[in-house]
């Protein structure tokens, strides 16, 4: 079997992370995973959501959007029709993933919002959002620390994400849109630099998959995510 | 460690499935998993959604709701504020799970809608909806077959679901609300009577989990789901 | 003339009231009027609506919903399309009816919300909601009194409701769906155990009705409502 | 007892009906009942609603609105917040009332929409809308007949409406806002020129009312409505 | 060229301004510009919008609406479908125009809302709303001054508006609907009694226009607006 | 007076136009006017809007959005709260402006949608959208022509836009955010390569402006727009 892109089964797409791309945001990262391009910005707000008043810790949340023509066929603007179930599901996932890397007590009184906007899509937008969003979040935390608004660095572990799937019977890493559309099984993994899992979501699009296959996908994801975390650290110079 | 309910780590809650509880629906099942009670009804519509016109197959979809006082604290009615992201995420999951058990070509021209309404909640409402909803779906398919509207039984495998989690460091099966609120890791599994996976969703609510822990949860789920499928078969007399 | 159900013109459907059916609610009643089944739950909130601040009295309100397949033909979920005018009209009626039985000063600082959810419909869902909802409300008031949160029982009179109509020229009591669809005139009555009226809503669906006919319907309603109130008192042991 | 306006208990407010006040509408009537002013316009559409296709008859419907400053305290514009339950309830009542006067078979293929917009409010806006709206409807029917688009006059009986109430223990006709706010019981009647009832809606705002009191209100309404119908006929020259 | 109405190119339609037409509003003006009729009411609220707290000045805002049958073809009620982009654009324009005439510091702590509701439309509804709305605003300010709630008259200059356009190659003043539909270029001007501009909005509906043509339209507008301001002053007796 | 940026009064910001930046769109242009960055994509749909069926010509429309952190203070995502009046006003302006450059008959049966999404904002986002959007539109038309789907080039004149304003008493070209916030008068101009006007919108934010001042702003705009059109032609190689 050959992948449409010619990649090896355990090979990531070309990854680029550009930081500080937005003059207004407290942190920002433009992530390119092949032809999937996501702009991630971090906004620090000096208040927490109502339901968190006096809880003794701050909050990290995420929002996700796609430009109408990020995809092959134009999609109606959500500003006109409201956020779809898919969008809400994705941004809830990104928020949970990012929070897992942060000691929320260290940002008590603050909320950090990560906006992930897909400029161009070619599969894997939600995992790219986690990986790029975490960099924007890291930068915002660093800025808070430097400004003296917080006392300790709230980042407690690095977080990144990737999708894997079974294409033509072969487990492969980092699906692009063509692979994603044809995969029998598709799974998204969010992991830390300690090789532990934050989230796994596996779905049989056609048929079903065995526990063994899930283990194989998990192994691929582990390899890919450690590479992504290496990239994150490089661009953050840590 | 003792579970709040006194159950063994690999013990399901008391399960009851009552069928044909609604005089109007083409299939119905009232499922009780301990104090979690969900009414599942199947509606057969003799047309498919617009985007499926002439696709050569039918469709199965699900909707999920909760009565306002199904929970300890009353929740505002979604009819007044719109469906939350959580609701949409859950009903998308139920729909995918149910479709995995059906040969959609065998219901060409038809759509079957499964409504899962939580009458009382005590954890695990989405997995109870899958298990009970599949029974309602089965009954509706049976009725279609008997009426001659379809030629072959569209059910190709049985589908059921359960949640597992790590509570106080111990992997346990079928979380109730108290356990769910305190679990460090929480995972929902949808599986078939062939012991294959349709969907897995694991989340670290606090900290992270190891690949090994995921495997342990998967083993518990396998045991629980086979018991649930036995119950489904009993009530369906198959 | 024979009624489709074989009932006498002044005969109610079989009525069943089950109380304390929900483990979370402060009061609950599942009412069956023939094949019309409504689950009524009472929620006590220890605050009043904004517009009632410092008014010297509490509030009772009601919400009404129908499961999508409560009816012969499935109805789209209001969570997806918002509450219809019909739903809002019905829940306003239920709220007014229930408040008429309560001394609101006796629940100053509190709001009691009665949720009436139709599990299965066969005509007369709004009147069943009033009759069952009043039982849930009574139970919640009793619980408040016992807990010492209020000083005196706020219930000042019993309230129940029934529909009547003119079918085939004959005034009949407690219409089921078949009769309701064919009635020339249809009227809903809310009355007290003192034989006084709280609300009357009579509508000519076809043609018109005379003042005399309205009087005949009112007499039937009086008889039916006193029977319903007897049932309420039995189940409440008062 | 003296009424705030000095009127006799069975005395209507000063009624004025101006017809053909809108250059675009197929029929129009500006009705003044004392300080309650409602502009009613009729629009004829040469198609019926989707759900009435091939039913063999046409349709009459009504919509109701209030200018934001029609009332003593400005009310937020419904265009900004959506139609309230009260608005929907009122426009459903007006629609039923108007349809009762029309032979819908005579307008097969057509829909007539009556818009009732309250320019200034002083109580009784819904009953004024019925009375004025019926005149606009009559004019539109007349125009259809004259143009040859329909063969026979669809108006089968005249329809008008009025409110009555018990104020300070005395039954009175045609409540203005001051009376309406203080009435213990309030009832709206829609009747025909044949002294028959189309709709009655009686509500105890405080306490309850007896069947006898309802009869007294009905008698007042009968008197008032016949006077209103005389005014309608005068302005229509019939 | 002859205008459809027979007017001269620089001739306004017949203008009528009736004041104090609403018994509830703090100021009101019913403006007729030919067959365009707009009811303008002013409401004084003794609080400012949230975002203006402690800003040291009050606020003036406007809302715009159209009765469904104000136009030749009935338009769906915005209460049912929400405010269109056109409506929001118009009411933002009216608000800006009115504020330009007011010293907001003189109404610190107050908000004045001007509602402009089109009763009948024949072109130029937004400019009529500005001209009539300013009269309602003036009256409300006068009332505030007389009641002692403010110390100085906040009106600092008179404001009125008119549209001009190029029809059949000829620049004309105050377009009616027929002209507006056929104009190649259409421009709205808001000006003061000092001959200065508050707002100009010129649009080429077909083709384009030259800077010279814009100047010609501006000259026509100046003439028309001074006539409108004369009318405003007459009716206000200033 | 010195401008904050040090520019001359008649000096544009640094302008960059990058074309074909999106792999999916039929035409695309990323425009940078100083720190204002807008991504414009063109989508060709092979059908016209419903209301244009059989009108003998196609359509061009525009949509406008802003990423939440395009601005100094994060703005709530319109997908969550709906499009604001400001957004709708802007996208209506862009649509009118672009249509003015196109012979719609030459694209009969087609609709071209231009999406203008602000990636970073520093004043003048609507005029940048017109200038960049026109380039994306041009490219889409070119592609249609080359593919043989249309017979003649539909672009009949070049269109670009710029804002001008009076800052500190001095008329200046191409306001950035700092200038825009402080300008007494602010005007947007849309013009063609023939020096004619498509649209002018001038507003006095404080005080008022004279007809002479409008003329001065128009002269500045003319100069700036011809420079912008030169840039457009360069990047399009025409």
PDB file of C-alpha atoms in Angstrom, chain F residues 18-203:
ATOM      1  CA  UNK F  18      -0.827  38.242  -2.506  1.00  0.00           C
ATOM      2  CA  UNK F  19      -2.918  36.174  -4.901  1.00  0.00           C
ATOM      3  CA  UNK F  20      -3.815  32.484  -5.063  1.00  0.00           C
ATOM      4  CA  UNK F  21      -3.184  31.950  -1.363  1.00  0.00           C
ATOM      5  CA  UNK F  22      -5.948  29.353  -0.885  1.00  0.00           C
ATOM      6  CA  UNK F  23      -5.749  25.955  -2.583  1.00  0.00           C
ATOM      7  CA  UNK F  24      -9.524  25.437  -2.724  1.00  0.00           C
ATOM      8  CA  UNK F  25     -10.994  28.807  -3.777  1.00  0.00           C
ATOM      9  CA  UNK F  26     -11.690  29.807  -7.396  1.00  0.00           C
ATOM     10  CA  UNK F  27      -9.868  33.069  -6.666  1.00  0.00           C
ATOM     11  CA  UNK F  28      -8.126  34.438  -3.596  1.00  0.00           C
ATOM     12  CA  UNK F  29      -6.241  37.498  -2.432  1.00  0.00           C
ATOM     13  CA  UNK F  30      -4.608  38.280   0.896  1.00  0.00           C
ATOM     14  CA  UNK F  31      -4.482  42.057   1.256  1.00  0.00           C
ATOM     15  CA  UNK F  32      -2.346  43.916   3.774  1.00  0.00           C
ATOM     16  CA  UNK F  33      -2.972  47.643   4.234  1.00  0.00           C
ATOM     17  CA  UNK F  34      -0.447  48.331   6.956  1.00  0.00           C
ATOM     18  CA  UNK F  35      -1.510  46.201   9.902  1.00  0.00           C
ATOM     19  CA  UNK F  36      -4.971  45.542   8.496  1.00  0.00           C
ATOM     20  CA  UNK F  37      -4.914  42.058   6.956  1.00  0.00           C
ATOM     21  CA  UNK F  38      -7.887  40.582   5.127  1.00  0.00           C
ATOM     22  CA  UNK F  39      -8.170  37.208   3.431  1.00  0.00           C
ATOM     23  CA  UNK F  40     -10.540  37.358   0.443  1.00  0.00           C
ATOM     24  CA  UNK F  41     -11.699  34.200  -1.322  1.00  0.00           C
ATOM     25  CA  UNK F  42     -14.026  33.795  -4.270  1.00  0.00           C
ATOM     26  CA  UNK F  43     -16.373  30.832  -4.608  1.00  0.00           C
ATOM     27  CA  UNK F  44     -18.228  30.144  -7.839  1.00  0.00           C
ATOM     28  CA  UNK F  45     -21.576  28.401  -7.473  1.00  0.00           C
ATOM     29  CA  UNK F  46     -23.305  27.088 -10.547  1.00  0.00           C
ATOM     30  CA  UNK F  47     -26.727  28.306  -9.505  1.00  0.00           C
ATOM     31  CA  UNK F  48     -28.267  31.674  -8.711  1.00  0.00           C
ATOM     32  CA  UNK F  49     -30.286  32.620  -5.602  1.00  0.00           C
ATOM     33  CA  UNK F  50     -33.954  31.612  -5.718  1.00  0.00           C
ATOM     34  CA  UNK F  51     -35.233  35.187  -6.258  1.00  0.00           C
ATOM     35  CA  UNK F  52     -33.067  35.520  -9.368  1.00  0.00           C
ATOM     36  CA  UNK F  53     -34.335  32.470 -11.249  1.00  0.00           C
ATOM     37  CA  UNK F  54     -34.666  33.254 -14.933  1.00  0.00           C
ATOM     38  CA  UNK F  55     -33.702  36.900 -14.480  1.00  0.00           C
ATOM     39  CA  UNK F  56     -31.217  36.684 -17.337  1.00  0.00           C
ATOM     40  CA  UNK F  57     -28.204  37.484 -15.194  1.00  0.00           C
ATOM     41  CA  UNK F  58     -26.018  36.060 -12.449  1.00  0.00           C
ATOM     42  CA  UNK F  59     -25.052  37.495  -9.067  1.00  0.00           C
ATOM     43  CA  UNK F  60     -22.096  38.604  -6.985  1.00  0.00           C
ATOM     44  CA  UNK F  61     -22.406  38.774  -3.221  1.00  0.00           C
ATOM     45  CA  UNK F  62     -20.053  39.247  -0.282  1.00  0.00           C
ATOM     46  CA  UNK F  63     -19.764  38.116   3.307  1.00  0.00           C
ATOM     47  CA  UNK F  64     -17.592  39.699   5.949  1.00  0.00           C
ATOM     48  CA  UNK F  65     -16.232  38.384   9.199  1.00  0.00           C
ATOM     49  CA  UNK F  66     -13.578  39.130  11.756  1.00  0.00           C
ATOM     50  CA  UNK F  67     -11.556  36.624  13.736  1.00  0.00           C
ATOM     51  CA  UNK F  68     -12.300  37.167  17.437  1.00  0.00           C
ATOM     52  CA  UNK F  69      -8.821  38.426  18.213  1.00  0.00           C
ATOM     53  CA  UNK F  70      -8.336  40.491  15.071  1.00  0.00           C
ATOM     54  CA  UNK F  71      -8.729  43.502  17.336  1.00  0.00           C
ATOM     55  CA  UNK F  72      -6.993  44.866  20.419  1.00  0.00           C
ATOM     56  CA  UNK F  73      -9.801  43.651  22.649  1.00  0.00           C
ATOM     57  CA  UNK F  74     -11.228  40.239  21.809  1.00  0.00           C
ATOM     58  CA  UNK F  75     -14.723  40.370  20.325  1.00  0.00           C
ATOM     59  CA  UNK F  76     -17.226  37.537  20.873  1.00  0.00           C
ATOM     60  CA  UNK F  77     -17.482  35.157  17.959  1.00  0.00           C
ATOM     61  CA  UNK F  78     -20.473  35.963  15.737  1.00  0.00           C
ATOM     62  CA  UNK F  79     -21.083  32.234  15.314  1.00  0.00           C
ATOM     63  CA  UNK F  80     -22.210  32.324  18.955  1.00  0.00           C
ATOM     64  CA  UNK F  81     -24.306  35.487  18.947  1.00  0.00           C
ATOM     65  CA  UNK F  82     -25.295  36.054  15.314  1.00  0.00           C
ATOM     66  CA  UNK F  83     -24.126  38.696  12.884  1.00  0.00           C
ATOM     67  CA  UNK F  84     -24.169  42.215  14.261  1.00  0.00           C
ATOM     68  CA  UNK F  85     -25.809  45.131  12.484  1.00  0.00           C
ATOM     69  CA  UNK F  86     -22.315  46.475  11.753  1.00  0.00           C
ATOM     70  CA  UNK F  87     -21.288  43.232  10.030  1.00  0.00           C
ATOM     71  CA  UNK F  88     -24.401  43.129   7.905  1.00  0.00           C
ATOM     72  CA  UNK F  89     -24.015  46.763   6.934  1.00  0.00           C
ATOM     73  CA  UNK F  90     -20.404  46.160   5.885  1.00  0.00           C
ATOM     74  CA  UNK F  91     -21.070  43.063   3.825  1.00  0.00           C
ATOM     75  CA  UNK F  92     -23.966  44.742   2.039  1.00  0.00           C
ATOM     76  CA  UNK F  93     -21.606  47.602   1.135  1.00  0.00           C
ATOM     77  CA  UNK F  94     -18.898  45.221  -0.137  1.00  0.00           C
ATOM     78  CA  UNK F  95     -21.435  43.328  -2.234  1.00  0.00           C
ATOM     79  CA  UNK F  96     -22.792  46.501  -3.865  1.00  0.00           C
ATOM     80  CA  UNK F  97     -19.269  47.734  -4.536  1.00  0.00           C
ATOM     81  CA  UNK F  98     -18.120  44.525  -6.214  1.00  0.00           C
ATOM     82  CA  UNK F  99     -21.266  44.159  -8.330  1.00  0.00           C
ATOM     83  CA  UNK F 100     -20.648  47.614  -9.749  1.00  0.00           C
ATOM     84  CA  UNK F 101     -17.553  46.296 -11.518  1.00  0.00           C
ATOM     85  CA  UNK F 102     -19.247  43.319 -13.116  1.00  0.00           C
ATOM     86  CA  UNK F 103     -21.494  42.804 -16.100  1.00  0.00           C
ATOM     87  CA  UNK F 104     -23.897  40.395 -14.394  1.00  0.00           C
ATOM     88  CA  UNK F 105     -25.361  39.237 -17.708  1.00  0.00           C
ATOM     89  CA  UNK F 106     -21.993  37.718 -18.564  1.00  0.00           C
ATOM     90  CA  UNK F 107     -22.277  35.349 -15.588  1.00  0.00           C
ATOM     91  CA  UNK F 108     -25.885  34.294 -16.126  1.00  0.00           C
ATOM     92  CA  UNK F 109     -26.652  31.133 -14.160  1.00  0.00           C
ATOM     93  CA  UNK F 110     -23.721  31.658 -11.775  1.00  0.00           C
ATOM     94  CA  UNK F 111     -23.240  33.211  -8.364  1.00  0.00           C
ATOM     95  CA  UNK F 112     -19.849  34.356  -7.124  1.00  0.00           C
ATOM     96  CA  UNK F 113     -19.482  34.703  -3.362  1.00  0.00           C
ATOM     97  CA  UNK F 114     -16.621  36.765  -2.001  1.00  0.00           C
ATOM     98  CA  UNK F 115     -15.687  35.994   1.608  1.00  0.00           C
ATOM     99  CA  UNK F 116     -13.693  38.716   3.308  1.00  0.00           C
ATOM    100  CA  UNK F 117     -12.279  37.595   6.645  1.00  0.00           C
ATOM    101  CA  UNK F 118     -10.283  40.013   8.725  1.00  0.00           C
ATOM    102  CA  UNK F 119      -7.251  38.230  10.160  1.00  0.00           C
ATOM    103  CA  UNK F 120      -5.893  41.347  11.848  1.00  0.00           C
ATOM    104  CA  UNK F 121      -7.518  44.772  12.101  1.00  0.00           C
ATOM    105  CA  UNK F 122      -6.061  48.261  12.266  1.00  0.00           C
ATOM    106  CA  UNK F 123      -8.788  50.424  10.705  1.00  0.00           C
ATOM    107  CA  UNK F 124     -10.199  50.402   7.189  1.00  0.00           C
ATOM    108  CA  UNK F 125     -11.212  46.743   7.113  1.00  0.00           C
ATOM    109  CA  UNK F 126     -14.243  47.342   4.909  1.00  0.00           C
ATOM    110  CA  UNK F 127     -12.339  49.285   2.282  1.00  0.00           C
ATOM    111  CA  UNK F 128      -9.492  46.743   2.295  1.00  0.00           C
ATOM    112  CA  UNK F 129     -12.150  44.077   1.790  1.00  0.00           C
ATOM    113  CA  UNK F 130     -13.470  45.843  -1.306  1.00  0.00           C
ATOM    114  CA  UNK F 131      -9.990  46.307  -2.771  1.00  0.00           C
ATOM    115  CA  UNK F 132      -8.818  42.757  -2.028  1.00  0.00           C
ATOM    116  CA  UNK F 133     -12.194  41.183  -2.711  1.00  0.00           C
ATOM    117  CA  UNK F 134     -12.226  42.695  -6.180  1.00  0.00           C
ATOM    118  CA  UNK F 135      -8.934  40.981  -6.976  1.00  0.00           C
ATOM    119  CA  UNK F 136     -10.311  37.619  -5.827  1.00  0.00           C
ATOM    120  CA  UNK F 137     -13.409  38.246  -7.933  1.00  0.00           C
ATOM    121  CA  UNK F 138     -11.286  39.132 -10.968  1.00  0.00           C
ATOM    122  CA  UNK F 139      -9.309  35.910 -10.646  1.00  0.00           C
ATOM    123  CA  UNK F 140     -12.483  33.827 -10.371  1.00  0.00           C
ATOM    124  CA  UNK F 141     -13.880  35.490 -13.496  1.00  0.00           C
ATOM    125  CA  UNK F 142     -10.637  34.847 -15.326  1.00  0.00           C
ATOM    126  CA  UNK F 143     -10.781  31.183 -14.345  1.00  0.00           C
ATOM    127  CA  UNK F 144     -14.397  30.919 -15.517  1.00  0.00           C
ATOM    128  CA  UNK F 145     -13.463  32.442 -18.841  1.00  0.00           C
ATOM    129  CA  UNK F 146     -10.482  30.127 -19.330  1.00  0.00           C
ATOM    130  CA  UNK F 147     -12.550  27.076 -18.492  1.00  0.00           C
ATOM    131  CA  UNK F 148     -15.098  28.087 -21.132  1.00  0.00           C
ATOM    132  CA  UNK F 149     -17.944  28.323 -18.633  1.00  0.00           C
ATOM    133  CA  UNK F 150     -18.511  31.932 -19.668  1.00  0.00           C
ATOM    134  CA  UNK F 151     -17.926  33.574 -23.040  1.00  0.00           C
ATOM    135  CA  UNK F 152     -16.726  37.087 -22.219  1.00  0.00           C
ATOM    136  CA  UNK F 153     -14.846  38.628 -19.346  1.00  0.00           C
ATOM    137  CA  UNK F 154     -17.529  40.038 -16.989  1.00  0.00           C
ATOM    138  CA  UNK F 155     -15.258  42.675 -15.397  1.00  0.00           C
ATOM    139  CA  UNK F 156     -16.283  46.011 -16.894  1.00  0.00           C
ATOM    140  CA  UNK F 157     -14.282  48.339 -14.692  1.00  0.00           C
ATOM    141  CA  UNK F 158     -11.810  48.089 -11.829  1.00  0.00           C
ATOM    142  CA  UNK F 159     -13.135  48.868  -8.332  1.00  0.00           C
ATOM    143  CA  UNK F 160     -11.246  49.796  -5.164  1.00  0.00           C
ATOM    144  CA  UNK F 161     -11.998  51.630  -1.930  1.00  0.00           C
ATOM    145  CA  UNK F 162     -10.347  53.750   0.714  1.00  0.00           C
ATOM    146  CA  UNK F 163     -11.313  55.757   3.761  1.00  0.00           C
ATOM    147  CA  UNK F 164     -10.468  59.393   4.403  1.00  0.00           C
ATOM    148  CA  UNK F 165     -11.108  61.610   7.382  1.00  0.00           C
ATOM    149  CA  UNK F 166     -10.514  64.889   9.062  1.00  0.00           C
ATOM    150  CA  UNK F 167      -8.007  64.469  11.876  1.00  0.00           C
ATOM    151  CA  UNK F 168      -7.011  67.465  13.919  1.00  0.00           C
ATOM    152  CA  UNK F 169      -8.644  69.639  11.282  1.00  0.00           C
ATOM    153  CA  UNK F 170      -6.591  68.162   8.440  1.00  0.00           C
ATOM    154  CA  UNK F 171      -8.063  65.946   5.716  1.00  0.00           C
ATOM    155  CA  UNK F 172      -6.000  62.755   5.499  1.00  0.00           C
ATOM    156  CA  UNK F 173      -6.005  59.618   3.365  1.00  0.00           C
ATOM    157  CA  UNK F 174      -6.330  55.997   4.506  1.00  0.00           C
ATOM    158  CA  UNK F 175      -6.994  56.195   8.267  1.00  0.00           C
ATOM    159  CA  UNK F 176      -5.471  53.639  10.580  1.00  0.00           C
ATOM    160  CA  UNK F 177      -7.259  52.658  13.807  1.00  0.00           C
ATOM    161  CA  UNK F 178      -5.740  55.429  15.923  1.00  0.00           C
ATOM    162  CA  UNK F 179      -6.764  58.081  13.416  1.00  0.00           C
ATOM    163  CA  UNK F 180     -10.168  56.522  12.862  1.00  0.00           C
ATOM    164  CA  UNK F 181     -10.944  56.629  16.585  1.00  0.00           C
ATOM    165  CA  UNK F 182     -10.122  60.310  16.786  1.00  0.00           C
ATOM    166  CA  UNK F 183     -11.384  61.602  13.438  1.00  0.00           C
ATOM    167  CA  UNK F 184     -14.161  64.193  13.586  1.00  0.00           C
ATOM    168  CA  UNK F 185     -15.391  63.117  10.190  1.00  0.00           C
ATOM    169  CA  UNK F 186     -14.846  59.805   8.482  1.00  0.00           C
ATOM    170  CA  UNK F 187     -15.780  58.885   4.920  1.00  0.00           C
ATOM    171  CA  UNK F 188     -15.482  55.731   2.851  1.00  0.00           C
ATOM    172  CA  UNK F 189     -15.217  55.970  -0.916  1.00  0.00           C
ATOM    173  CA  UNK F 190     -15.619  53.269  -3.517  1.00  0.00           C
ATOM    174  CA  UNK F 191     -14.447  54.349  -6.971  1.00  0.00           C
ATOM    175  CA  UNK F 192     -13.585  52.970 -10.391  1.00  0.00           C
ATOM    176  CA  UNK F 193     -10.569  53.233 -12.639  1.00  0.00           C
ATOM    177  CA  UNK F 194     -12.615  55.833 -14.564  1.00  0.00           C
ATOM    178  CA  UNK F 195     -12.576  58.145 -11.535  1.00  0.00           C
ATOM    179  CA  UNK F 196     -16.302  57.743 -11.014  1.00  0.00           C
ATOM    180  CA  UNK F 197     -17.991  57.013  -7.711  1.00  0.00           C
ATOM    181  CA  UNK F 198     -19.776  53.789  -6.780  1.00  0.00           C
ATOM    182  CA  UNK F 199     -20.452  54.679  -3.187  1.00  0.00           C
ATOM    183  CA  UNK F 200     -19.680  57.382  -0.689  1.00  0.00           C
ATOM    184  CA  UNK F 201     -20.483  57.212   3.004  1.00  0.00           C
ATOM    185  CA  UNK F 202     -19.483  60.182   5.101  1.00  0.00           C
ATOM    186  CA  UNK F 203     -20.304  60.552   8.778  1.00  0.00           C
TER     187      UNK F 203
END
